[in-house]
């Protein structure tokens, strides 16, 4: 396609992970592809992901790692683009991945190397990358689509919407993809921030403020989940990987039970140090600041040996099942992803094509698919983008 043409075989909205990967798959099959994005650069979320290190994927990815209206929906795309495929693809393009605990695969040369590999491939395949192009509207024209920007209009028989979710509006996230889905008769499930810190309720606030900056391994039990990982106290509440993951499952009004000392036998800990101050006995397993703060909060004092069975039960309750009823989840500006999105009920899971509007595809975070922390969301963007690109 020449650069002045206003037609393409496929127009993709959104030059993020899903859009770029779909473009590469479609252009590899010989299609003329144009990508539109209102940003100045492609792949900006990839560039900041994983704190600039980019957790590209995870060695162990399964459907159970995703929250989606249909738990089976992700299976086909994930089976056809595996973590190993992604690792090899980047390795072949000079961006190797290294494995870290939890199966997380990070880019050895940082997020910039991943973006560069994608940009190089897009250029090699003659994909037309049209940046700083805010989309004004999309209309159905015959069997195809016309996309209008402020300055020009593009026509194509196929349209892929890969404009992501609402997370990080400061980086250009908009609800365009959800609006377009509604325009074409699709439902959008309720959207809320996901992988986000949780604000403390008033009884927890003093503790959180006092311990801000302290991290420890915990296990969090919610109504439908049990999550193990690190938790971080902040001035406003709780954060850290375990809390971010818990935010995917937490709903307003629910209480999480936080085990601050997973897999430890509290009774043995206390009974084995009878002469120690209780807070010092607890500090043999808990961070000393937390042990002291908990003792002050609950009025636990005296020697460990004087701890009655009743008091031990109270310790068990407050340490192994600390009830945390978040005041709220932090907003989209702090969230890594959006829960909810385009309802997958009318999307073909093999092709990502809308069942009611031939030629209209959706991929990536714009869909009602949200992964856990650890490379799962980018992997969904790669896998669903590729599935759509191959099917176009
Ligand atoms: P993405 O949001 O990447 O792309 C959408 C594109 O559409 C953007 O380029 C945007 O500019 C464009 N667009 C939006 N509205 C538009 C409009 N109106 N007109 C034109 N263009 C428009 N995941 C993971 O697996 N590992 C990780 O390490 C991280 N780390 C991480 C850190 C932070 C801070 C955040 C916010 C998120 C993560 N994630 C992550 C999540 C991951 O980055 C995210 O799920 C994917 O990038 C989603 O890819 P998409 O291509 O679907 O959307």
Tab-separated table of C-alpha atoms and ligand atoms in Angstrom:
chain	number	residue	atom	x	y	z
A	1	UNK	CA	0.000	0.000	0.000
A	2	UNK	CA	1.483	3.400	-0.887
A	3	UNK	CA	1.674	5.945	1.916
A	4	UNK	CA	-0.926	8.265	0.379
A	5	UNK	CA	-3.601	5.555	-0.164
A	6	UNK	CA	-6.806	5.809	1.816
A	7	UNK	CA	-7.588	2.095	1.610
A	8	UNK	CA	-6.132	-0.991	3.258
A	9	UNK	CA	-7.026	-4.656	3.665
A	10	UNK	CA	-7.101	-4.212	7.412
A	11	UNK	CA	-7.266	-1.118	9.595
A	12	UNK	CA	-6.207	-1.577	13.198
A	13	UNK	CA	-7.159	0.939	15.878
A	14	UNK	CA	-4.476	1.007	18.594
A	15	UNK	CA	-0.711	0.534	18.297
A	16	UNK	CA	-0.355	-1.297	21.597
A	17	UNK	CA	0.737	-4.897	22.170
A	18	UNK	CA	-2.400	-6.423	20.636
A	19	UNK	CA	-2.588	-4.061	17.664
A	20	UNK	CA	1.104	-4.336	16.754
A	21	UNK	CA	1.127	-8.111	17.063
A	22	UNK	CA	-2.055	-8.446	15.003
A	23	UNK	CA	-0.541	-6.196	12.326
A	24	UNK	CA	2.570	-8.356	12.175
A	25	UNK	CA	0.520	-11.555	11.818
A	26	UNK	CA	-1.772	-10.098	9.129
A	27	UNK	CA	1.034	-8.433	7.160
A	28	UNK	CA	3.041	-11.691	7.288
A	29	UNK	CA	0.072	-13.258	5.466
A	30	UNK	CA	0.333	-10.630	2.750
A	31	UNK	CA	-2.329	-8.159	3.878
A	32	UNK	CA	-1.908	-4.390	3.500
A	33	UNK	CA	-2.288	-3.145	7.053
A	34	UNK	CA	-2.681	0.346	8.522
A	35	UNK	CA	-2.541	1.059	12.262
A	36	UNK	CA	-3.978	4.258	13.715
A	37	UNK	CA	-3.153	5.595	17.147
A	38	UNK	CA	-3.529	8.984	18.769
A	39	UNK	CA	-0.206	8.582	20.605
A	40	UNK	CA	3.100	9.963	19.370
A	41	UNK	CA	4.811	6.565	19.734
A	42	UNK	CA	3.641	2.955	19.404
A	43	UNK	CA	3.647	0.546	22.344
A	44	UNK	CA	3.783	3.107	25.108
A	45	UNK	CA	2.269	0.782	27.719
A	46	UNK	CA	4.741	-1.928	26.773
A	47	UNK	CA	7.524	0.614	27.303
A	48	UNK	CA	6.510	1.301	30.926
A	49	UNK	CA	5.413	-2.244	31.752
A	50	UNK	CA	7.096	-4.121	34.557
A	51	UNK	CA	8.664	-0.867	35.745
A	52	UNK	CA	10.443	-0.525	32.383
A	53	UNK	CA	11.625	-4.158	32.437
A	54	UNK	CA	8.536	-5.591	30.718
A	55	UNK	CA	7.174	-8.835	32.093
A	56	UNK	CA	6.441	-10.116	28.578
A	57	UNK	CA	4.796	-13.413	29.491
A	58	UNK	CA	4.826	-16.271	32.016
A	59	UNK	CA	6.079	-19.832	31.643
A	60	UNK	CA	2.850	-21.275	33.066
A	61	UNK	CA	-0.218	-19.725	31.495
A	62	UNK	CA	-3.664	-21.275	31.825
A	63	UNK	CA	-7.263	-20.167	31.379
A	64	UNK	CA	-7.594	-20.102	35.172
A	65	UNK	CA	-5.191	-17.134	35.278
A	66	UNK	CA	-7.840	-14.937	33.633
A	67	UNK	CA	-11.048	-13.289	34.792
A	68	UNK	CA	-13.573	-13.330	31.943
A	69	UNK	CA	-17.345	-13.639	31.544
A	70	UNK	CA	-16.685	-16.983	29.801
A	71	UNK	CA	-13.800	-18.870	31.463
A	72	UNK	CA	-13.257	-20.974	28.296
A	73	UNK	CA	-12.996	-18.011	25.926
A	74	UNK	CA	-9.225	-17.513	26.224
A	75	UNK	CA	-8.287	-21.172	25.651
A	76	UNK	CA	-8.081	-21.253	21.869
A	77	UNK	CA	-5.905	-18.147	21.416
A	78	UNK	CA	-3.619	-19.152	24.316
A	79	UNK	CA	-3.168	-22.657	22.884
A	80	UNK	CA	-2.135	-21.259	19.501
A	81	UNK	CA	0.415	-18.722	20.832
A	82	UNK	CA	2.278	-20.080	23.853
A	83	UNK	CA	4.811	-18.398	26.169
A	84	UNK	CA	7.499	-20.458	24.429
A	85	UNK	CA	6.393	-19.128	21.030
A	86	UNK	CA	6.631	-15.572	22.327
A	87	UNK	CA	9.997	-16.185	23.917
A	88	UNK	CA	11.384	-17.644	20.698
A	89	UNK	CA	9.898	-14.853	18.577
A	90	UNK	CA	11.633	-12.182	20.650
A	91	UNK	CA	14.841	-14.200	20.958
A	92	UNK	CA	15.005	-14.393	17.145
A	93	UNK	CA	14.729	-10.608	17.018
A	94	UNK	CA	17.444	-9.823	19.556
A	95	UNK	CA	15.233	-9.385	22.618
A	96	UNK	CA	15.814	-12.449	24.838
A	97	UNK	CA	13.776	-13.118	27.972
A	98	UNK	CA	14.983	-14.227	31.400
A	99	UNK	CA	12.928	-16.232	33.849
A	100	UNK	CA	12.313	-14.937	37.363
A	101	UNK	CA	10.455	-16.473	40.339
A	102	UNK	CA	6.825	-17.285	39.619
A	103	UNK	CA	7.653	-18.141	35.993
A	104	UNK	CA	7.740	-14.447	35.051
A	105	UNK	CA	9.635	-13.834	31.818
A	106	UNK	CA	11.259	-10.395	31.679
A	107	UNK	CA	13.038	-8.756	28.770
A	108	UNK	CA	16.804	-9.032	29.393
A	109	UNK	CA	17.435	-5.692	27.700
A	110	UNK	CA	14.375	-3.927	29.123
A	111	UNK	CA	10.993	-2.958	27.727
A	112	UNK	CA	12.565	-0.738	25.041
A	113	UNK	CA	14.050	-3.850	23.377
A	114	UNK	CA	10.584	-5.412	23.067
A	115	UNK	CA	9.112	-2.237	21.568
A	116	UNK	CA	12.052	-1.993	19.179
A	117	UNK	CA	11.616	-5.596	18.016
A	118	UNK	CA	7.941	-4.909	17.271
A	119	UNK	CA	8.705	-1.624	15.493
A	120	UNK	CA	11.412	-3.255	13.353
A	121	UNK	CA	9.044	-6.021	12.310
A	122	UNK	CA	6.215	-3.591	11.544
A	123	UNK	CA	8.605	-1.571	9.353
A	124	UNK	CA	10.003	-4.679	7.629
A	125	UNK	CA	6.481	-5.805	6.735
A	126	UNK	CA	5.488	-2.379	5.362
A	127	UNK	CA	2.731	-1.847	7.885
A	128	UNK	CA	1.527	1.749	7.666
A	129	UNK	CA	1.841	3.220	11.179
A	130	UNK	CA	-0.273	6.363	11.444
A	131	UNK	CA	0.473	8.025	14.767
A	132	UNK	CA	-1.009	11.179	16.329
A	133	UNK	CA	-4.271	10.200	14.645
A	134	UNK	CA	-7.199	10.544	17.063
A	135	UNK	CA	-10.132	8.533	15.735
A	136	UNK	CA	-13.255	10.678	15.240
A	137	UNK	CA	-15.629	7.917	14.220
A	138	UNK	CA	-16.195	4.624	12.434
A	139	UNK	CA	-19.012	3.906	10.004
A	140	UNK	CA	-20.102	0.789	8.141
A	141	UNK	CA	-19.690	1.262	4.388
A	142	UNK	CA	-21.074	-1.644	2.362
A	143	UNK	CA	-19.266	-4.751	3.623
A	144	UNK	CA	-16.403	-2.689	5.048
A	145	UNK	CA	-15.618	0.164	7.368
A	146	UNK	CA	-14.618	3.823	7.086
A	147	UNK	CA	-12.494	5.287	9.855
A	148	UNK	CA	-12.423	9.068	10.144
A	149	UNK	CA	-9.656	10.994	11.859
A	150	UNK	CA	-9.396	14.785	12.092
A	151	UNK	CA	-7.591	15.030	8.771
A	152	UNK	CA	-8.366	11.963	6.653
A	153	UNK	CA	-10.553	8.904	6.212
A	154	UNK	CA	-9.432	5.289	5.729
A	155	UNK	CA	-11.451	2.436	4.268
A	156	UNK	CA	-10.990	-1.301	4.713
A	157	UNK	CA	-13.047	-4.486	4.534
A	158	UNK	CA	-11.753	-5.472	7.979
A	159	UNK	CA	-11.405	-3.464	11.177
A	160	UNK	CA	-9.619	-4.592	14.328
A	161	UNK	CA	-10.283	-2.646	17.517
A	162	UNK	CA	-7.271	-2.945	19.834
A	163	UNK	CA	-7.554	0.294	21.772
A	164	UNK	CA	-7.043	-1.283	25.210
A	165	UNK	CA	-8.901	-0.476	28.426
A	166	UNK	CA	-9.245	2.496	30.735
A	167	UNK	CA	-6.130	1.899	32.865
A	168	UNK	CA	-3.620	4.732	32.898
A	169	UNK	CA	-5.555	7.490	31.087
A	170	UNK	CA	-2.420	9.597	31.677
A	171	UNK	CA	-0.845	7.449	28.941
A	172	UNK	CA	-3.673	7.867	26.442
A	173	UNK	CA	-6.139	5.140	27.490
A	174	UNK	CA	-9.687	5.891	26.348
A	175	UNK	CA	-12.999	4.082	26.142
A	176	UNK	CA	-13.057	4.295	22.328
A	177	UNK	CA	-13.104	0.522	21.831
A	178	UNK	CA	-15.996	0.102	24.266
A	179	UNK	CA	-17.963	2.898	22.550
A	180	UNK	CA	-17.390	1.277	19.157
A	181	UNK	CA	-18.522	-2.103	20.507
A	182	UNK	CA	-21.787	-0.536	21.699
A	183	UNK	CA	-22.182	1.267	18.373
A	184	UNK	CA	-22.081	-2.117	16.611
A	185	UNK	CA	-24.571	-3.699	19.007
A	186	UNK	CA	-22.182	-5.490	21.382
A	187	UNK	CA	-22.523	-5.369	25.153
A	188	UNK	CA	-19.810	-3.971	27.409
A	189	UNK	CA	-19.569	-5.569	30.847
A	190	UNK	CA	-19.124	-3.244	33.861
A	191	UNK	CA	-15.609	-1.811	33.907
A	192	UNK	CA	-13.542	-1.225	37.022
A	193	UNK	CA	-9.869	-0.834	37.882
A	194	UNK	CA	-7.939	-4.111	38.221
A	195	UNK	CA	-4.468	-4.932	39.567
A	196	UNK	CA	-4.705	-1.863	41.763
A	197	UNK	CA	-3.902	-0.948	45.388
A	198	UNK	CA	-6.691	-1.157	47.965
A	199	UNK	CA	-7.480	1.751	50.293
A	200	UNK	CA	-7.628	0.964	54.020
A	201	UNK	CA	-10.817	1.328	56.058
A	202	UNK	CA	-10.502	3.734	59.055
A	203	UNK	CA	-9.547	1.036	61.632
A	204	UNK	CA	-6.555	-0.009	59.480
A	205	UNK	CA	-5.335	3.439	58.465
A	206	UNK	CA	-3.069	4.207	61.487
A	207	UNK	CA	-1.369	0.796	61.101
A	208	UNK	CA	-0.866	1.289	57.352
A	209	UNK	CA	0.573	4.776	57.852
A	210	UNK	CA	2.892	3.620	60.632
A	211	UNK	CA	4.175	0.694	58.577
A	212	UNK	CA	4.230	2.416	55.149
A	213	UNK	CA	7.066	0.925	53.086
A	214	UNK	CA	7.091	-2.431	54.904
A	215	UNK	CA	6.613	-5.529	52.734
A	216	UNK	CA	6.017	-9.128	53.814
A	217	UNK	CA	4.773	-12.414	52.317
A	218	UNK	CA	1.088	-13.068	52.997
A	219	UNK	CA	-1.778	-15.281	51.929
A	220	UNK	CA	-5.071	-13.556	51.124
A	221	UNK	CA	-8.378	-15.381	51.174
A	222	UNK	CA	-11.393	-13.775	49.529
A	223	UNK	CA	-14.848	-15.116	48.662
A	224	UNK	CA	-13.555	-16.794	45.479
A	225	UNK	CA	-9.801	-16.715	45.706
A	226	UNK	CA	-6.701	-17.600	47.683
A	227	UNK	CA	-3.607	-15.647	46.739
A	228	UNK	CA	-0.064	-15.916	48.021
A	229	UNK	CA	2.615	-13.275	47.501
A	230	UNK	CA	4.150	-10.111	48.886
A	231	UNK	CA	2.090	-7.331	50.411
A	232	UNK	CA	3.185	-3.737	50.940
A	233	UNK	CA	1.855	-1.263	53.514
A	234	UNK	CA	1.333	2.229	52.076
A	235	UNK	CA	0.191	5.564	53.532
A	236	UNK	CA	-3.279	4.958	52.093
A	237	UNK	CA	-3.708	1.226	52.535
A	238	UNK	CA	-2.236	-1.938	51.027
A	239	UNK	CA	-0.437	-2.678	47.790
A	240	UNK	CA	2.156	-5.152	46.454
A	241	UNK	CA	1.681	-8.141	44.129
A	242	UNK	CA	-0.672	-10.124	46.399
A	243	UNK	CA	-2.985	-7.143	46.906
A	244	UNK	CA	-2.969	-6.220	43.212
A	245	UNK	CA	-3.986	-9.792	42.361
A	246	UNK	CA	-6.640	-9.736	45.117
A	247	UNK	CA	-8.112	-6.553	43.576
A	248	UNK	CA	-9.149	-8.656	40.560
A	249	UNK	CA	-11.511	-10.685	42.703
A	250	UNK	CA	-12.520	-8.158	45.381
A	251	UNK	CA	-15.896	-6.481	45.088
A	252	UNK	CA	-17.146	-3.522	47.108
A	253	UNK	CA	-18.433	-4.562	50.530
A	254	UNK	CA	-16.400	-7.793	50.693
A	255	UNK	CA	-13.853	-8.535	53.422
A	256	UNK	CA	-10.499	-10.159	52.696
A	257	UNK	CA	-8.858	-12.392	55.307
A	258	UNK	CA	-5.134	-11.717	55.330
A	259	UNK	CA	-2.762	-14.285	56.789
A	260	UNK	CA	0.234	-12.222	57.868
A	261	UNK	CA	2.208	-15.323	58.805
A	262	UNK	CA	1.336	-18.027	56.268
A	263	UNK	CA	2.364	-21.588	57.066
A	264	UNK	CA	3.590	-20.677	60.592
A	265	UNK	CA	2.347	-22.330	63.765
A	266	UNK	CA	1.621	-19.353	65.987
A	267	UNK	CA	1.069	-21.426	69.148
A	268	UNK	CA	4.515	-23.064	68.836
A	269	UNK	CA	6.110	-19.705	68.115
A	270	UNK	CA	4.681	-18.196	71.292
A	271	UNK	CA	5.095	-21.252	73.534
A	272	UNK	CA	8.721	-21.841	72.519
A	273	UNK	CA	9.881	-18.475	73.884
A	274	UNK	CA	8.087	-18.203	77.260
A	275	UNK	CA	10.435	-15.630	78.770
A	276	UNK	CA	10.422	-13.237	75.851
A	277	UNK	CA	8.182	-10.212	75.595
A	278	UNK	CA	5.293	-11.244	73.336
A	279	UNK	CA	6.235	-8.732	70.678
A	280	UNK	CA	9.812	-10.063	70.639
A	281	UNK	CA	8.525	-13.635	70.378
A	282	UNK	CA	6.355	-12.660	67.415
A	283	UNK	CA	9.257	-10.741	65.881
A	284	UNK	CA	11.100	-14.039	65.456
A	285	UNK	CA	8.753	-14.688	62.522
A	286	UNK	CA	7.138	-11.351	61.707
A	287	UNK	CA	8.961	-8.110	60.810
A	288	UNK	CA	9.768	-6.463	64.188
A	289	UNK	CA	7.924	-3.241	63.306
A	290	UNK	CA	4.789	-5.180	62.435
A	291	UNK	CA	4.987	-7.314	65.589
A	292	UNK	CA	5.329	-4.176	67.751
A	293	UNK	CA	2.520	-2.353	65.916
A	294	UNK	CA	0.146	-5.338	66.213
A	295	UNK	CA	0.856	-5.681	69.942
A	296	UNK	CA	0.177	-1.951	70.436
A	297	UNK	CA	-2.996	-2.076	68.284
A	298	UNK	CA	-4.501	-5.063	70.081
A	299	UNK	CA	-3.142	-4.310	73.550
A	300	UNK	CA	-1.096	-7.533	73.697
A	301	UNK	CA	1.613	-7.275	76.350
A	302	UNK	CA	3.552	-9.309	78.901
A	303	UNK	CA	5.721	-12.364	78.456
A	304	UNK	CA	4.906	-14.950	75.825
A	305	UNK	CA	4.673	-17.636	78.525
A	306	UNK	CA	1.778	-15.740	80.151
A	307	UNK	CA	-0.269	-15.874	76.976
A	308	UNK	CA	-3.633	-17.499	77.834
A	309	UNK	CA	-5.503	-19.775	75.400
A	310	UNK	CA	-8.020	-16.985	74.885
A	311	UNK	CA	-5.305	-14.534	74.014
A	312	UNK	CA	-3.712	-17.080	71.705
A	313	UNK	CA	-7.048	-17.430	69.901
A	314	UNK	CA	-7.143	-13.651	69.517
A	315	UNK	CA	-3.586	-13.701	68.101
A	316	UNK	CA	-4.578	-16.437	65.651
A	317	UNK	CA	-7.586	-14.420	64.498
A	318	UNK	CA	-5.674	-11.153	64.091
A	319	UNK	CA	-2.530	-12.625	62.512
A	320	UNK	CA	-3.744	-15.601	60.477
A	321	UNK	CA	-7.125	-14.149	59.451
A	322	UNK	CA	-6.735	-10.358	59.760
A	323	UNK	CA	-10.040	-9.038	58.370
A	324	UNK	CA	-9.442	-6.271	55.831
A	325	UNK	CA	-12.548	-4.635	54.323
A	326	UNK	CA	-11.090	-2.187	51.797
A	327	UNK	CA	-12.653	1.277	51.780
A	328	UNK	CA	-12.243	1.272	47.983
A	329	UNK	CA	-9.949	0.189	45.168
A	330	UNK	CA	-7.616	2.817	43.737
A	331	UNK	CA	-8.789	4.311	40.438
A	332	UNK	CA	-7.938	3.690	36.795
A	333	UNK	CA	-4.967	6.063	37.067
A	334	UNK	CA	-3.261	3.614	39.464
A	335	UNK	CA	-4.547	0.345	37.968
A	336	UNK	CA	-2.526	-1.830	35.601
A	337	UNK	CA	-5.591	-3.144	33.804
A	338	UNK	CA	-9.336	-2.769	33.331
A	339	UNK	CA	-11.677	-5.458	34.583
A	340	UNK	CA	-14.643	-5.867	32.241
A	341	UNK	CA	-14.869	-4.640	28.675
A	342	UNK	CA	-16.341	-5.909	25.419
A	343	UNK	CA	-18.579	-8.869	26.275
A	344	UNK	CA	-17.045	-11.991	24.720
A	345	UNK	CA	-20.440	-13.685	24.269
A	346	UNK	CA	-20.675	-12.457	20.646
A	347	UNK	CA	-16.944	-12.776	19.838
A	348	UNK	CA	-15.562	-15.905	18.133
A	349	UNK	CA	-12.820	-17.209	20.418
A	350	UNK	CA	-10.745	-18.589	17.521
A	351	UNK	CA	-10.752	-15.501	15.313
A	352	UNK	CA	-11.704	-12.645	17.679
A	353	UNK	CA	-14.291	-11.666	15.063
A	354	UNK	CA	-17.659	-10.312	16.095
A	355	UNK	CA	-20.256	-12.996	15.275
A	356	UNK	CA	-22.865	-10.423	14.241
A	357	UNK	CA	-20.680	-7.977	12.293
A	358	UNK	CA	-18.474	-9.780	9.741
A	359	UNK	CA	-15.101	-8.070	9.373
A	360	UNK	CA	-15.136	-6.484	12.843
A	361	UNK	CA	-12.508	-7.857	15.243
A	362	UNK	CA	-11.497	-7.061	18.857
A	363	UNK	CA	-8.254	-8.043	20.620
A	364	UNK	CA	-6.338	-7.346	23.809
A	365	UNK	CA	-7.462	-5.557	26.920
A	366	UNK	CA	-10.477	-3.935	25.244
A	367	UNK	CA	-12.181	-7.326	25.682
A	368	UNK	CA	-13.633	-8.557	28.963
A	369	UNK	CA	-10.458	-10.564	29.692
A	370	UNK	CA	-8.148	-9.682	32.589
A	371	UNK	CA	-5.089	-11.630	33.664
A	372	UNK	CA	-3.328	-11.965	36.984
A	373	UNK	CA	-0.113	-10.120	37.702
A	374	UNK	CA	2.949	-11.780	36.186
A	375	UNK	CA	2.960	-11.351	32.395
A	376	UNK	CA	-0.559	-12.685	31.816
A	377	UNK	CA	-2.060	-9.472	30.425
A	378	UNK	CA	0.626	-8.846	27.853
A	379	UNK	CA	0.436	-12.497	26.869
A	380	UNK	CA	-3.296	-12.133	26.279
A	381	UNK	CA	-2.574	-9.101	24.077
A	382	UNK	CA	0.019	-11.076	22.036
A	383	UNK	CA	-2.148	-14.219	21.741
A	384	UNK	CA	-5.471	-12.530	20.962
A	385	UNK	CA	-3.808	-10.010	18.630
A	386	UNK	CA	-2.150	-12.817	16.738
A	387	UNK	CA	-5.385	-14.853	16.558
A	388	UNK	CA	-7.178	-11.841	15.058
A	389	UNK	CA	-4.335	-10.972	12.684
A	390	UNK	CA	-4.129	-14.540	11.367
A	391	UNK	CA	-7.896	-14.666	10.810
A	392	UNK	CA	-8.191	-11.338	8.989
B	1	LIG	P1	-2.799	-0.915	25.019
B	1	LIG	O1	-3.425	-0.043	26.053
B	1	LIG	O2	-1.410	-1.338	25.211
B	1	LIG	O3	-2.884	-0.214	23.579
B	1	LIG	C1	-4.015	0.509	23.172
B	1	LIG	C2	-3.580	1.560	22.179
B	1	LIG	O4	-4.749	2.229	21.705
B	1	LIG	C3	-2.689	2.631	22.800
B	1	LIG	O5	-1.518	2.780	22.045
B	1	LIG	C4	-3.552	3.884	22.804
B	1	LIG	O6	-2.793	5.065	22.594
B	1	LIG	C5	-4.498	3.621	21.645
B	1	LIG	N1	-5.765	4.342	21.785
B	1	LIG	C6	-6.599	4.347	22.846
B	1	LIG	N2	-7.638	5.175	22.606
B	1	LIG	C7	-7.454	5.695	21.369
B	1	LIG	C8	-8.199	6.633	20.591
B	1	LIG	N3	-9.321	7.190	21.058
B	1	LIG	N4	-7.725	6.966	19.348
B	1	LIG	C9	-6.562	6.394	18.890
B	1	LIG	N5	-5.811	5.520	19.602
B	1	LIG	C10	-6.268	5.165	20.835
B	1	LIG	N6	1.100	-6.585	31.693
B	1	LIG	C11	1.975	-7.610	31.689
B	1	LIG	O7	1.641	-8.694	31.231
B	1	LIG	N7	3.245	-7.440	32.183
B	1	LIG	C12	3.671	-6.255	32.728
B	1	LIG	O8	4.835	-6.123	33.109
B	1	LIG	C13	2.737	-5.183	32.784
B	1	LIG	N8	3.062	-4.010	33.397
B	1	LIG	C14	2.179	-2.957	33.367
B	1	LIG	C15	2.525	-1.753	33.983
B	1	LIG	C16	1.648	-0.667	33.949
B	1	LIG	C17	2.000	0.610	34.634
B	1	LIG	C18	0.404	-0.800	33.265
B	1	LIG	C19	-0.559	0.368	33.168
B	1	LIG	C20	0.045	-1.999	32.675
B	1	LIG	C21	0.917	-3.095	32.737
B	1	LIG	N9	0.570	-4.322	32.175
B	1	LIG	C22	1.460	-5.369	32.207
B	1	LIG	C23	-0.704	-4.501	31.437
B	1	LIG	C24	-0.439	-4.460	29.937
B	1	LIG	O9	0.440	-3.391	29.650
B	1	LIG	C25	-1.729	-4.288	29.142
B	1	LIG	O10	-2.678	-5.254	29.534
B	1	LIG	C26	-1.460	-4.417	27.641
B	1	LIG	O11	-0.511	-3.466	27.237
B	1	LIG	C27	-2.743	-4.230	26.844
B	1	LIG	O12	-2.410	-4.212	25.485
B	1	LIG	P2	-3.465	-3.673	24.423
B	1	LIG	O13	-2.744	-3.640	23.116
B	1	LIG	O14	-4.731	-4.408	24.513
B	1	LIG	O15	-3.794	-2.164	24.886
